[in-house]
Structure formats: structure tokens, C-alpha cells
């Protein structure tokens, strides 16, 4: 059994590294990351880690090594408040940045982190969770109960 813990500010360099790995290894198009991106990502991580509506869960590369040491795997989640419908709190969660270092894949770290993130979302009274999945993550999410179908179509647009 591995230990899951909440990320701390001293983990930010590793969070940025694993986010980069996720994009370079898991996105279906080529991406190049530069120092400017790393700086923006680190600044965003610092802000998010201070937010009560955000949690980043991590597994240390060496069991029990603690904050500021290499990480094997990460996942983040955030909860936001919407106007409620007839049932529920109107709180929803978004799960993102699930990334496991290549040498630690296949050990169940993704499932362990997903379970921790979903438990936190429930503690925050989120009524549902959404995510974008890479090809390699689809099986994990489907086994956990996520479905690619639903009554709403996901749409997005870029803002200038």
C-alpha cells in the first residue's frame, strides 16, 4: 500500500515536471514546453495550493520521503459552486493533471490517487465530477464509473 498525501509548495517543481510529462506523453499532438511555461505553471500551482477549493494529491517516488522530494504520481481536483438545480448542492468538481512518471506506471498509483481525489470531492459536497481523459487514462476512468456519454455536449472556445 502506498501513501497518498496532499501536495505542498515544496512539491511545485515536481508537480510542474509531471504536468509536463502528461502533456508531452499523453496529448495527441506534439507539444514543446519552455521555461516561460514552467514559470507560469509553477506560479499557478502556488496560487492553487493556497485555495480551499483545490487539492493536489501526490505519491512520493520513495515511500514516506515527504514534501520537496521526487514524486511518482499526481492528480489535482477543484470544486466550484454553481446555482443548484432541484436536487443537490450545485457544487461540481473537475479532475485533472493525472500523471504518473514512466518508471512507476502499472503499479495502481492512478487508481489510488483517483480514489483519494474522489473522496475529497465527496467531502466538498460535489454532486458530480468531470474530466478530460487521455487515451491511456480511459480504462481507469471507465472502471471508476466515469462515462463518455451524457445529456450534455461538451463545448469550448478560446478567448482572446
Short mmCIF file of C-alpha atoms in Angstrom, two decimals:
data_model
loop_
_atom_site.label_atom_id
_atom_site.label_comp_id
_atom_site.label_asym_id
_atom_site.label_seq_id
_atom_site.Cartn_x
_atom_site.Cartn_y
_atom_site.Cartn_z
CA UNK A 1 0.00 0.00 0.00
CA UNK A 2 1.37 3.41 -0.96
CA UNK A 3 0.80 6.63 0.94
CA UNK A 4 -1.15 9.45 -0.65
CA UNK A 5 -0.62 12.95 0.69
CA UNK A 6 -1.65 16.50 -0.19
CA UNK A 7 0.91 18.42 -2.17
CA UNK A 8 2.77 21.28 -0.54
CA UNK A 9 4.56 24.29 -2.01
CA UNK A 10 7.90 22.48 -1.91
CA UNK A 11 6.39 19.91 -4.32
CA UNK A 12 5.78 22.50 -7.04
CA UNK A 13 8.87 21.67 -9.15
CA UNK A 14 7.78 18.03 -9.29
CA UNK A 15 4.15 18.97 -9.99
CA UNK A 16 5.35 21.04 -12.94
CA UNK A 17 7.59 18.19 -14.15
CA UNK A 18 4.74 15.65 -14.04
CA UNK A 19 2.29 18.07 -15.69
CA UNK A 20 4.83 18.47 -18.48
CA UNK A 21 5.18 14.70 -18.78
CA UNK A 22 1.40 14.39 -19.06
CA UNK A 23 1.29 16.85 -21.92
CA UNK A 24 4.36 15.55 -23.75
CA UNK A 25 3.44 11.88 -23.35
CA UNK A 26 -0.35 11.90 -23.30
CA UNK A 27 -1.62 14.64 -25.54
CA UNK A 28 -2.47 13.59 -29.09
CA UNK A 29 -0.34 16.32 -30.66
CA UNK A 30 3.27 17.43 -30.36
CA UNK A 31 3.96 19.98 -27.66
CA UNK A 32 7.15 21.77 -26.67
CA UNK A 33 7.45 23.22 -23.20
CA UNK A 34 9.78 26.08 -22.38
CA UNK A 35 10.98 27.83 -19.25
CA UNK A 36 8.28 30.50 -19.57
CA UNK A 37 5.61 27.78 -19.41
CA UNK A 38 7.33 26.19 -16.39
CA UNK A 39 7.33 29.53 -14.59
CA UNK A 40 3.63 30.15 -15.38
CA UNK A 41 2.75 26.62 -14.30
CA UNK A 42 4.68 26.97 -11.03
CA UNK A 43 3.01 30.31 -10.27
CA UNK A 44 -0.44 28.84 -10.95
CA UNK A 45 0.34 25.82 -8.78
CA UNK A 46 1.38 28.10 -5.91
CA UNK A 47 -1.89 30.02 -6.14
CA UNK A 48 -3.98 26.87 -6.43
CA UNK A 49 -2.32 25.13 -3.48
CA UNK A 50 -3.44 28.06 -1.30
CA UNK A 51 -7.07 27.74 -2.42
CA UNK A 52 -9.58 25.86 -0.23
CA UNK A 53 -11.35 24.76 -3.43
CA UNK A 54 -8.31 22.91 -4.83
CA UNK A 55 -6.43 19.79 -3.84
CA UNK A 56 -3.42 18.13 -5.42
CA UNK A 57 -2.72 14.60 -4.25
CA UNK A 58 0.68 13.02 -4.70
CA UNK A 59 2.58 9.79 -4.17
CA UNK A 60 6.26 10.12 -3.32
CA UNK A 61 8.74 8.29 -5.54
CA UNK A 62 10.30 6.89 -2.36
CA UNK A 63 7.69 5.85 0.21
CA UNK A 64 7.49 8.39 3.01
CA UNK A 65 10.13 10.73 1.57
CA UNK A 66 7.84 13.72 2.03
CA UNK A 67 7.43 17.18 0.55
CA UNK A 68 10.10 18.52 -1.77
CA UNK A 69 11.32 15.10 -2.90
CA UNK A 70 10.74 13.36 -6.26
CA UNK A 71 7.15 12.34 -6.95
CA UNK A 72 5.88 9.20 -8.65
CA UNK A 73 2.37 10.40 -9.43
CA UNK A 74 -0.04 13.34 -9.08
CA UNK A 75 -3.69 14.25 -9.58
CA UNK A 76 -5.46 17.52 -8.95
CA UNK A 77 -9.06 18.43 -8.42
CA UNK A 78 -11.03 21.59 -7.87
CA UNK A 79 -14.57 22.22 -6.72
CA UNK A 80 -16.72 25.15 -7.69
CA UNK A 81 -20.15 26.39 -6.71
CA UNK A 82 -22.92 26.81 -9.27
CA UNK A 83 -26.52 27.72 -8.72
CA UNK A 84 -28.14 24.46 -7.59
CA UNK A 85 -30.79 22.59 -9.50
CA UNK A 86 -33.77 20.97 -7.79
CA UNK A 87 -31.51 18.29 -6.27
CA UNK A 88 -28.06 18.65 -4.81
CA UNK A 89 -25.76 21.42 -3.70
CA UNK A 90 -24.83 22.86 -7.07
CA UNK A 91 -21.19 22.04 -6.37
CA UNK A 92 -19.22 20.32 -9.10
CA UNK A 93 -15.66 19.09 -9.35
CA UNK A 94 -13.10 18.92 -12.11
CA UNK A 95 -10.35 16.34 -12.02
CA UNK A 96 -7.17 16.99 -13.94
CA UNK A 97 -3.44 16.58 -14.28
CA UNK A 98 -3.37 12.84 -13.55
CA UNK A 99 0.22 11.92 -14.31
CA UNK A 100 2.50 9.07 -13.32
CA UNK A 101 6.22 9.01 -14.00
CA UNK A 102 7.01 6.37 -16.62
CA UNK A 103 9.02 4.16 -14.25
CA UNK A 104 6.09 3.95 -11.78
CA UNK A 105 3.30 3.07 -14.23
CA UNK A 106 1.38 -0.16 -13.81
CA UNK A 107 1.51 -0.14 -10.01
CA UNK A 108 -2.01 1.11 -9.36
CA UNK A 109 -0.95 4.62 -8.40
CA UNK A 110 -3.52 6.19 -10.71
CA UNK A 111 -6.38 4.31 -9.06
CA UNK A 112 -5.06 5.11 -5.60
CA UNK A 113 -4.88 8.82 -6.40
CA UNK A 114 -8.25 8.79 -8.16
CA UNK A 115 -9.85 7.25 -5.06
CA UNK A 116 -8.29 9.96 -2.86
CA UNK A 117 -9.40 12.75 -5.19
CA UNK A 118 -12.97 11.43 -5.41
CA UNK A 119 -13.15 11.08 -1.62
CA UNK A 120 -12.07 14.72 -1.27
CA UNK A 121 -14.70 15.78 -3.84
CA UNK A 122 -17.37 14.00 -1.82
CA UNK A 123 -16.13 15.74 1.36
CA UNK A 124 -16.57 19.04 -0.50
CA UNK A 125 -20.19 18.09 -1.29
CA UNK A 126 -19.60 17.97 -5.04
CA UNK A 127 -22.52 16.35 -6.80
CA UNK A 128 -20.57 15.32 -9.91
CA UNK A 129 -17.06 15.21 -11.31
CA UNK A 130 -15.89 15.83 -14.86
CA UNK A 131 -12.54 15.38 -16.58
CA UNK A 132 -10.77 15.17 -19.90
CA UNK A 133 -9.07 11.83 -20.43
CA UNK A 134 -6.02 10.93 -22.43
CA UNK A 135 -6.17 7.67 -24.33
CA UNK A 136 -4.08 5.94 -21.67
CA UNK A 137 -6.41 7.05 -18.86
CA UNK A 138 -9.75 6.00 -20.32
CA UNK A 139 -9.74 2.48 -18.92
CA UNK A 140 -9.02 3.72 -15.39
CA UNK A 141 -11.80 6.28 -15.51
CA UNK A 142 -14.34 3.88 -17.00
CA UNK A 143 -13.58 1.30 -14.30
CA UNK A 144 -14.17 4.02 -11.69
CA UNK A 145 -17.62 4.77 -13.15
CA UNK A 146 -16.94 7.71 -15.47
CA UNK A 147 -18.88 7.67 -18.70
CA UNK A 148 -18.14 9.40 -22.01
CA UNK A 149 -21.85 9.88 -22.69
CA UNK A 150 -24.37 12.14 -21.08
CA UNK A 151 -27.24 14.51 -21.70
CA UNK A 152 -24.96 17.50 -22.40
CA UNK A 153 -22.40 18.04 -25.13
CA UNK A 154 -19.06 19.42 -24.01
CA UNK A 155 -18.25 22.60 -25.90
CA UNK A 156 -15.47 25.12 -25.55
CA UNK A 157 -13.93 28.14 -27.23
CA UNK A 158 -10.77 30.14 -26.84
CA UNK A 159 -10.93 33.70 -25.54
CA UNK A 160 -8.65 36.38 -26.97
#
